[in-house]
CSV table of C-alpha atoms in Angstrom, one decimal:
chain,number,residue,atom,x,y,z
A,96,UNK,CA,-2.1,-0.8,34.2
A,97,UNK,CA,-1.3,2.9,34.4
A,98,UNK,CA,2.4,2.1,35.0
A,99,UNK,CA,2.6,-0.2,31.9
A,100,UNK,CA,0.9,2.5,29.8
A,101,UNK,CA,3.3,5.1,31.3
A,102,UNK,CA,6.3,3.0,30.3
A,103,UNK,CA,5.0,2.6,26.8
A,104,UNK,CA,4.2,6.3,26.4
A,105,UNK,CA,7.7,7.1,27.7
A,106,UNK,CA,9.2,5.3,24.8
A,107,UNK,CA,6.7,6.4,22.1
A,108,UNK,CA,7.6,10.1,21.8
A,109,UNK,CA,11.0,9.6,20.2
A,110,UNK,CA,9.9,7.4,17.2
A,111,UNK,CA,6.9,9.6,16.7
A,112,UNK,CA,8.8,12.8,16.5
A,113,UNK,CA,11.5,11.2,14.4
A,114,UNK,CA,9.0,9.9,11.9
A,115,UNK,CA,7.1,13.2,11.6
A,116,UNK,CA,10.3,15.3,11.4
A,117,UNK,CA,11.8,12.9,8.8
A,118,UNK,CA,8.6,13.3,6.8
A,119,UNK,CA,8.7,17.1,6.9
A,120,UNK,CA,12.4,17.1,5.8
A,121,UNK,CA,11.6,14.5,3.1
A,122,UNK,CA,8.8,16.6,1.7
A,123,UNK,CA,11.2,19.6,1.6
A,124,UNK,CA,13.8,17.6,-0.3
A,125,UNK,CA,11.0,16.4,-2.7
A,126,UNK,CA,10.1,20.0,-3.4
A,127,UNK,CA,13.8,21.0,-3.9
A,128,UNK,CA,14.3,18.2,-6.4
A,129,UNK,CA,11.2,19.3,-8.3
A,130,UNK,CA,9.1,16.2,-7.6
A,131,UNK,CA,11.7,14.0,-9.2
A,132,UNK,CA,10.4,10.4,-8.9
A,133,UNK,CA,13.6,9.3,-7.0
A,134,UNK,CA,12.6,11.8,-4.2
A,135,UNK,CA,9.9,9.5,-2.9
A,136,UNK,CA,9.0,10.8,0.6
A,137,UNK,CA,8.6,7.3,2.1
A,138,UNK,CA,12.1,6.3,0.8
A,139,UNK,CA,13.7,9.6,1.9
A,140,UNK,CA,12.1,9.4,5.3
A,141,UNK,CA,13.5,5.9,5.9
A,142,UNK,CA,16.9,7.0,4.8
A,143,UNK,CA,16.7,10.1,7.2
A,144,UNK,CA,15.6,7.9,10.1
A,145,UNK,CA,18.5,5.5,9.4
A,146,UNK,CA,20.9,8.4,9.3
A,147,UNK,CA,19.7,9.9,12.6
A,148,UNK,CA,19.8,6.5,14.4
A,149,UNK,CA,23.2,5.8,13.1
A,150,UNK,CA,24.8,9.2,13.8
A,151,UNK,CA,23.6,9.0,17.5
A,152,UNK,CA,24.4,5.3,17.7
A,153,UNK,CA,20.8,4.5,18.6
A,154,UNK,CA,19.3,1.1,18.2
A,155,UNK,CA,16.2,0.5,16.0
A,156,UNK,CA,14.5,-0.6,19.2
A,157,UNK,CA,14.5,3.0,20.4
A,158,UNK,CA,12.6,4.0,17.3
A,159,UNK,CA,10.1,1.1,17.1
A,160,UNK,CA,7.5,2.0,19.8
A,161,UNK,CA,6.7,5.3,18.2
A,162,UNK,CA,6.6,3.8,14.8
A,163,UNK,CA,4.2,1.1,16.0
A,164,UNK,CA,1.8,3.8,17.2
A,165,UNK,CA,1.5,5.1,13.6
A,166,UNK,CA,1.2,1.6,12.2
A,167,UNK,CA,-1.9,1.1,14.3
A,168,UNK,CA,-3.6,3.9,12.3
A,169,UNK,CA,-2.9,1.9,9.1
A,170,UNK,CA,-6.0,-0.2,10.0
A,171,UNK,CA,-8.6,2.5,9.6
A,172,UNK,CA,-6.6,4.1,6.8
A,173,UNK,CA,-6.8,1.0,4.7
A,174,UNK,CA,-10.5,0.8,5.4
A,175,UNK,CA,-10.8,4.4,4.2
A,176,UNK,CA,-9.6,3.3,0.8
A,177,UNK,CA,-13.2,2.3,0.2
A,178,UNK,CA,-13.9,6.0,-0.4
A,179,UNK,CA,-12.0,6.4,-3.7
A,180,UNK,CA,-13.2,2.9,-4.8
A,181,UNK,CA,-16.8,4.0,-4.2
A,182,UNK,CA,-16.3,7.2,-6.3
A,183,UNK,CA,-15.2,5.0,-9.3
A,184,UNK,CA,-17.5,2.1,-8.5
A,185,UNK,CA,-19.7,2.2,-11.7
A,186,UNK,CA,-16.6,1.9,-14.0
A,187,UNK,CA,-15.1,-0.9,-11.8
A,188,UNK,CA,-18.3,-2.9,-11.8
A,189,UNK,CA,-18.9,-2.5,-15.5
A,190,UNK,CA,-15.4,-3.6,-16.4
A,191,UNK,CA,-15.0,-6.3,-13.7
A,192,UNK,CA,-13.9,-9.1,-16.0
A,193,UNK,CA,-11.2,-7.1,-17.9
A,194,UNK,CA,-9.9,-5.8,-14.6
A,195,UNK,CA,-9.8,-9.2,-12.9
A,196,UNK,CA,-8.0,-10.8,-15.9
A,197,UNK,CA,-5.5,-8.0,-16.1
A,198,UNK,CA,-4.7,-8.2,-12.3
A,199,UNK,CA,-4.4,-12.0,-12.5
A,200,UNK,CA,-2.0,-12.0,-15.5
A,201,UNK,CA,-0.1,-9.1,-14.0
A,202,UNK,CA,0.3,-11.0,-10.7
A,203,UNK,CA,1.3,-14.3,-12.4
A,204,UNK,CA,3.6,-12.6,-14.9
A,205,UNK,CA,5.4,-10.6,-12.2
A,206,UNK,CA,6.0,-13.6,-10.0
A,207,UNK,CA,7.1,-15.8,-12.9
A,208,UNK,CA,9.6,-13.2,-14.3
A,209,UNK,CA,11.0,-12.5,-10.8
A,210,UNK,CA,11.6,-16.2,-10.3
A,211,UNK,CA,13.3,-16.6,-13.7
A,212,UNK,CA,15.7,-13.8,-13.0
A,213,UNK,CA,16.4,-15.1,-9.4
A,214,UNK,CA,17.0,-18.6,-10.7
A,215,UNK,CA,19.5,-17.3,-13.3
A,216,UNK,CA,21.5,-16.0,-10.4
A,217,UNK,CA,21.1,-19.2,-8.4
A,218,UNK,CA,19.7,-17.5,-5.2
A,219,UNK,CA,18.9,-19.9,-2.3
A,220,UNK,CA,15.4,-21.4,-2.0
A,221,UNK,CA,14.7,-19.3,1.1
A,222,UNK,CA,14.9,-16.1,-0.9
A,223,UNK,CA,13.0,-17.6,-3.8
A,224,UNK,CA,10.0,-18.3,-1.5
A,225,UNK,CA,10.1,-14.7,-0.2
A,226,UNK,CA,10.2,-13.4,-3.8
A,227,UNK,CA,7.0,-15.2,-4.7
A,228,UNK,CA,4.8,-13.3,-2.2
A,229,UNK,CA,6.1,-9.8,-2.8
A,230,UNK,CA,3.4,-8.3,-4.9
A,231,UNK,CA,0.8,-8.8,-2.2
A,232,UNK,CA,0.4,-6.3,0.6
A,233,UNK,CA,2.8,-6.9,3.5
A,234,UNK,CA,0.3,-8.7,5.9
A,235,UNK,CA,-0.8,-11.1,3.1
A,236,UNK,CA,2.8,-11.6,1.9
A,237,UNK,CA,3.9,-12.5,5.5
A,238,UNK,CA,1.0,-14.9,6.0
A,239,UNK,CA,1.5,-16.6,2.7
A,240,UNK,CA,5.2,-17.0,3.3
A,241,UNK,CA,4.4,-18.5,6.7
A,242,UNK,CA,2.0,-20.9,5.1
A,243,UNK,CA,4.6,-22.3,2.7
A,244,UNK,CA,7.3,-22.4,5.3
A,245,UNK,CA,9.3,-19.4,4.1
A,246,UNK,CA,10.9,-16.6,6.1
A,247,UNK,CA,8.4,-13.9,7.1
A,248,UNK,CA,11.1,-11.3,7.7
A,249,UNK,CA,12.4,-11.9,4.1
A,250,UNK,CA,8.9,-11.8,2.7
A,251,UNK,CA,8.3,-8.5,4.4
A,252,UNK,CA,11.6,-7.0,3.2
A,253,UNK,CA,11.1,-8.0,-0.5
A,254,UNK,CA,7.5,-6.8,-0.3
A,255,UNK,CA,8.5,-3.4,1.0
A,256,UNK,CA,11.3,-3.0,-1.5
A,257,UNK,CA,8.8,-3.9,-4.3
A,258,UNK,CA,6.3,-1.3,-3.1
A,259,UNK,CA,9.0,1.4,-3.0
A,260,UNK,CA,10.2,0.4,-6.5
A,261,UNK,CA,6.7,0.9,-7.8
A,262,UNK,CA,6.0,4.1,-6.0
A,263,UNK,CA,9.3,5.6,-7.1
A,264,UNK,CA,9.2,4.6,-10.8
A,265,UNK,CA,5.6,4.0,-11.9
A,266,UNK,CA,5.1,7.5,-13.4
A,267,UNK,CA,8.4,7.3,-15.3
A,268,UNK,CA,7.6,3.8,-16.7
A,269,UNK,CA,4.0,4.8,-17.6
A,270,UNK,CA,5.4,7.7,-19.6
A,271,UNK,CA,7.9,5.4,-21.3
A,272,UNK,CA,5.2,2.9,-22.2
A,273,UNK,CA,2.8,5.6,-23.1
A,274,UNK,CA,0.2,4.6,-20.6
A,275,UNK,CA,-1.7,7.9,-20.2
A,276,UNK,CA,-5.0,6.6,-18.8
A,277,UNK,CA,-4.8,7.2,-15.0
A,278,UNK,CA,-7.2,4.3,-14.4
A,279,UNK,CA,-4.7,1.9,-16.1
A,280,UNK,CA,-1.8,3.4,-14.2
A,281,UNK,CA,-3.6,2.9,-10.9
A,282,UNK,CA,-4.7,-0.6,-11.8
A,283,UNK,CA,-1.2,-1.6,-12.7
A,284,UNK,CA,0.3,0.2,-9.7
A,285,UNK,CA,-2.0,-1.5,-7.1
A,286,UNK,CA,-1.4,-4.9,-8.7
A,287,UNK,CA,2.4,-4.6,-8.8
A,288,UNK,CA,3.2,-2.4,-5.8
A,289,UNK,CA,0.4,-2.9,-3.2
A,290,UNK,CA,-0.4,-0.3,-0.5
A,291,UNK,CA,2.9,1.6,-0.8
A,292,UNK,CA,2.2,2.1,-4.5
A,293,UNK,CA,-1.4,3.0,-3.7
A,294,UNK,CA,-0.3,5.6,-1.2
A,295,UNK,CA,1.8,7.3,-3.9
A,296,UNK,CA,-1.1,6.9,-6.4
A,297,UNK,CA,-3.5,8.7,-4.1
A,298,UNK,CA,-1.1,11.5,-3.6
A,299,UNK,CA,-0.8,11.9,-7.4
A,300,UNK,CA,-4.4,11.7,-8.4
A,301,UNK,CA,-7.7,10.4,-6.9
A,302,UNK,CA,-8.4,8.3,-10.0
A,303,UNK,CA,-5.0,6.6,-9.9
A,304,UNK,CA,-5.5,6.0,-6.1
A,305,UNK,CA,-9.0,4.6,-6.6
A,306,UNK,CA,-8.0,2.0,-9.2
A,307,UNK,CA,-4.9,1.1,-7.3
A,308,UNK,CA,-6.9,0.6,-4.1
A,309,UNK,CA,-9.4,-1.6,-6.1
A,310,UNK,CA,-6.5,-3.7,-7.5
A,311,UNK,CA,-4.8,-4.1,-4.1
A,312,UNK,CA,-7.1,-6.7,-2.4
A,313,UNK,CA,-7.7,-8.6,-5.7
A,314,UNK,CA,-3.9,-9.0,-6.3
A,315,UNK,CA,-3.6,-10.1,-2.7
A,316,UNK,CA,-6.3,-12.7,-3.1
A,317,UNK,CA,-4.6,-14.1,-6.3
A,318,UNK,CA,-1.3,-14.3,-4.5
A,319,UNK,CA,-2.8,-16.0,-1.5
A,320,UNK,CA,-4.5,-18.5,-3.8
A,321,UNK,CA,-1.8,-19.2,-6.3
A,322,UNK,CA,1.5,-19.1,-4.4
A,323,UNK,CA,0.8,-21.9,-1.9
A,324,UNK,CA,-0.2,-24.2,-4.8
A,325,UNK,CA,2.6,-23.4,-7.2
A,326,UNK,CA,5.7,-22.5,-5.2
A,327,UNK,CA,6.2,-26.0,-3.6
A,328,UNK,CA,5.9,-27.5,-7.1
A,329,UNK,CA,8.4,-25.1,-8.6
A,330,UNK,CA,11.1,-24.9,-5.9
A,331,UNK,CA,14.3,-26.4,-7.3
B,245,UNK,CA,-22.6,28.7,12.2
B,246,UNK,CA,-19.2,30.1,11.3
B,247,UNK,CA,-15.9,28.3,10.8
B,248,UNK,CA,-12.4,29.4,11.8
B,249,UNK,CA,-12.0,31.6,8.7
B,250,UNK,CA,-15.1,33.5,9.9
B,251,UNK,CA,-17.1,32.6,6.8
B,252,UNK,CA,-20.7,31.5,7.5
B,253,UNK,CA,-21.4,29.5,4.4
B,254,UNK,CA,-22.5,25.8,4.7
B,255,UNK,CA,-21.9,24.5,8.2
B,256,UNK,CA,-18.9,22.2,8.6
B,257,UNK,CA,-19.4,18.7,10.0
B,258,UNK,CA,-19.9,18.9,13.7
B,259,UNK,CA,-17.5,17.2,16.0
B,260,UNK,CA,-20.2,14.6,16.8
B,261,UNK,CA,-20.5,13.8,13.1
B,262,UNK,CA,-16.7,13.5,12.7
B,263,UNK,CA,-16.7,11.2,15.8
B,264,UNK,CA,-19.5,9.1,14.3
B,265,UNK,CA,-17.7,8.8,11.0
B,266,UNK,CA,-14.5,7.8,12.7
B,267,UNK,CA,-16.3,5.2,14.8
B,268,UNK,CA,-18.0,3.8,11.7
B,269,UNK,CA,-14.6,3.4,10.0
B,270,UNK,CA,-13.2,1.7,13.0
B,271,UNK,CA,-16.3,-0.5,13.3
B,272,UNK,CA,-15.7,-1.7,9.7
B,273,UNK,CA,-12.1,-2.3,10.6
B,274,UNK,CA,-13.3,-4.4,13.6
B,275,UNK,CA,-15.8,-6.3,11.4
B,276,UNK,CA,-13.0,-6.9,8.9
B,277,UNK,CA,-10.8,-8.4,11.7
B,278,UNK,CA,-13.6,-10.7,12.7
B,279,UNK,CA,-14.3,-11.8,9.1
B,280,UNK,CA,-10.5,-12.3,8.7
B,281,UNK,CA,-10.3,-14.5,11.7
B,282,UNK,CA,-13.4,-16.5,10.7
B,283,UNK,CA,-11.8,-17.2,7.2
B,284,UNK,CA,-8.5,-18.4,8.6
B,285,UNK,CA,-6.8,-15.0,8.1
B,286,UNK,CA,-7.1,-15.4,4.3
B,287,UNK,CA,-7.2,-11.6,4.0
B,288,UNK,CA,-5.8,-9.1,6.6
B,289,UNK,CA,-8.5,-7.5,8.8
B,290,UNK,CA,-8.2,-3.9,7.4
B,291,UNK,CA,-8.5,-5.1,3.8
B,292,UNK,CA,-11.6,-7.3,4.6
B,293,UNK,CA,-13.0,-4.2,6.4
B,294,UNK,CA,-12.4,-2.1,3.3
B,295,UNK,CA,-14.3,-4.6,1.1
B,296,UNK,CA,-17.2,-4.7,3.7
B,297,UNK,CA,-17.4,-0.9,3.5
B,298,UNK,CA,-17.4,-0.9,-0.3
B,299,UNK,CA,-20.3,-3.4,-0.1
B,300,UNK,CA,-22.2,-1.3,2.5
B,301,UNK,CA,-21.9,1.7,0.3
B,302,UNK,CA,-23.9,0.0,-2.4
B,303,UNK,CA,-26.9,-0.5,0.0
B,304,UNK,CA,-29.9,1.8,0.1
B,305,UNK,CA,-29.0,4.0,3.1
B,306,UNK,CA,-25.5,4.6,1.8
B,307,UNK,CA,-25.9,8.4,1.2
B,308,UNK,CA,-25.9,9.1,4.9
B,309,UNK,CA,-23.1,6.7,5.5
B,310,UNK,CA,-21.0,8.2,2.8
B,311,UNK,CA,-21.6,11.7,4.2
B,312,UNK,CA,-20.5,10.7,7.7
B,313,UNK,CA,-17.3,8.8,6.7
B,314,UNK,CA,-16.2,11.2,4.0
B,315,UNK,CA,-14.2,13.7,6.1
B,316,UNK,CA,-12.4,11.3,8.4
B,317,UNK,CA,-11.7,8.9,5.5
B,318,UNK,CA,-10.2,11.8,3.5
B,319,UNK,CA,-8.0,12.7,6.4
B,320,UNK,CA,-6.8,9.1,6.8
B,321,UNK,CA,-6.0,8.9,3.1
B,322,UNK,CA,-4.0,12.1,3.2
B,323,UNK,CA,-1.8,10.7,6.0
B,324,UNK,CA,-1.6,7.2,4.5
B,325,UNK,CA,1.9,7.6,3.0
B,326,UNK,CA,3.2,8.9,6.4
B,327,UNK,CA,1.7,5.8,8.1
B,328,UNK,CA,3.7,3.5,5.9
B,329,UNK,CA,7.1,5.0,7.0
B,330,UNK,CA,7.6,2.9,10.1
B,331,UNK,CA,6.8,-0.3,8.2
B,332,UNK,CA,9.3,0.7,5.4
B,333,UNK,CA,11.8,1.6,8.1
B,334,UNK,CA,11.9,-2.0,9.2
B,335,UNK,CA,14.2,-2.4,6.1
B,336,UNK,CA,16.9,-0.6,8.1
B,337,UNK,CA,17.2,-3.9,10.1
B,338,UNK,CA,16.0,-6.5,7.6
B,339,UNK,CA,18.1,-5.4,4.6
B,340,UNK,CA,20.9,-7.6,6.0
B,341,UNK,CA,18.8,-10.7,5.1
B,342,UNK,CA,19.1,-9.8,1.4
B,343,UNK,CA,22.7,-8.4,1.5
B,344,UNK,CA,24.4,-11.5,0.4
B,345,UNK,CA,22.4,-11.7,-2.8
B,346,UNK,CA,21.6,-8.0,-3.2
B,347,UNK,CA,22.3,-7.8,-6.9
B,348,UNK,CA,20.2,-10.8,-7.9
B,349,UNK,CA,17.4,-9.7,-5.6
B,350,UNK,CA,17.5,-6.1,-6.8
B,351,UNK,CA,17.4,-7.3,-10.5
B,352,UNK,CA,14.6,-9.8,-9.8
B,353,UNK,CA,12.5,-7.2,-7.9
B,354,UNK,CA,12.9,-4.4,-10.4
B,355,UNK,CA,12.3,-6.6,-13.5
B,356,UNK,CA,9.5,-8.5,-11.8
B,357,UNK,CA,7.8,-5.3,-10.8
B,358,UNK,CA,8.2,-3.8,-14.3
B,359,UNK,CA,6.6,-6.9,-15.9
B,360,UNK,CA,3.8,-7.0,-13.4
B,361,UNK,CA,3.0,-3.3,-14.0
B,362,UNK,CA,3.3,-3.5,-17.8
B,363,UNK,CA,1.3,-6.7,-18.2
B,364,UNK,CA,-1.5,-5.5,-16.0
B,365,UNK,CA,-1.8,-2.2,-17.9
B,366,UNK,CA,-1.5,-3.9,-21.3
B,367,UNK,CA,-4.1,-6.6,-20.6
B,368,UNK,CA,-6.6,-4.1,-19.2
B,369,UNK,CA,-6.0,-1.8,-22.2
B,370,UNK,CA,-6.8,-4.7,-24.6
B,371,UNK,CA,-9.8,-6.0,-22.8
B,372,UNK,CA,-11.4,-2.8,-21.6
B,373,UNK,CA,-14.5,-2.3,-23.7
B,374,UNK,CA,-15.8,1.1,-24.7
B,375,UNK,CA,-13.0,3.0,-23.0
B,376,UNK,CA,-13.2,6.7,-23.1
B,377,UNK,CA,-10.3,8.9,-22.4
B,378,UNK,CA,-9.8,10.0,-18.8
B,379,UNK,CA,-9.7,13.7,-18.3
B,380,UNK,CA,-8.2,14.2,-14.9
């Protein structure tokens, strides 16, 4: 037992330090660029990690154990999202029907338009399946993809990219569309960009974070319910 | 009782209280995993745990529960973006799966995200009754 743990711990430090150091540098770059939306710390950290691994010709496997140690903490961190939801619970309960309708239509609309664009470009069915699950949070997306016989790795990849797109651009788009109410911003962010968007929302404002966190599981449930029914019918 | 800055205002949470709060959060995570397994993994364990905690916070004894979990929960929320870095870093390997169709996939993802965001906000805006303006 002790030896197994020792072996694991020997391999953990590198990924841990690399992630933390990349985060520090990413936050520095974010400050330098004056909080420009393109300077998303998650995106920058990933690019920095990639640059370090490449310049020292290290495999991703040398990074992974340390990364997985942080991923474990994602469990309690997602549970902790109950806190901002609780603080906005009266509004959420009073407006439950409008919120559910908005999240449902946002989920369906997003999937439908994604598919139309992808079909115009004639992408293979394997990628189409992965695209259908991408608004749900990664574990849901992966499970749904598995259920309909799609590639889980592809589903995870499209989901992560979707989350980053949302985190990077939601403030800019909200300004463009004149969505000033942070509750609406959060709701739309959590529906369209799952936990990666929610993490950005919480950093920006507690209200955005709360509504994003509330939308997150609901959008996930809609995806889990609708995709297995409709995707097999619609696959070309 | 004084904290690190030497001020002796309201006592901070004791370590025992922080430990209790963290244990409660982990207990809801565990309960979420059990519920998730019983329902055929319909929802991931942590999300089921979050929903269970929201429900528990509506019950009569919730003031004490809220006080215990507040500090550790706030800490976890602060580090949430950092915790997502290793998951996002998986793209460094998996991007190759999308490389052959990168333009189509990029367009589909960007336009699909935009529509999802705009439709959600627009529908909520239309249906939301008695909306007052948010001030923070």
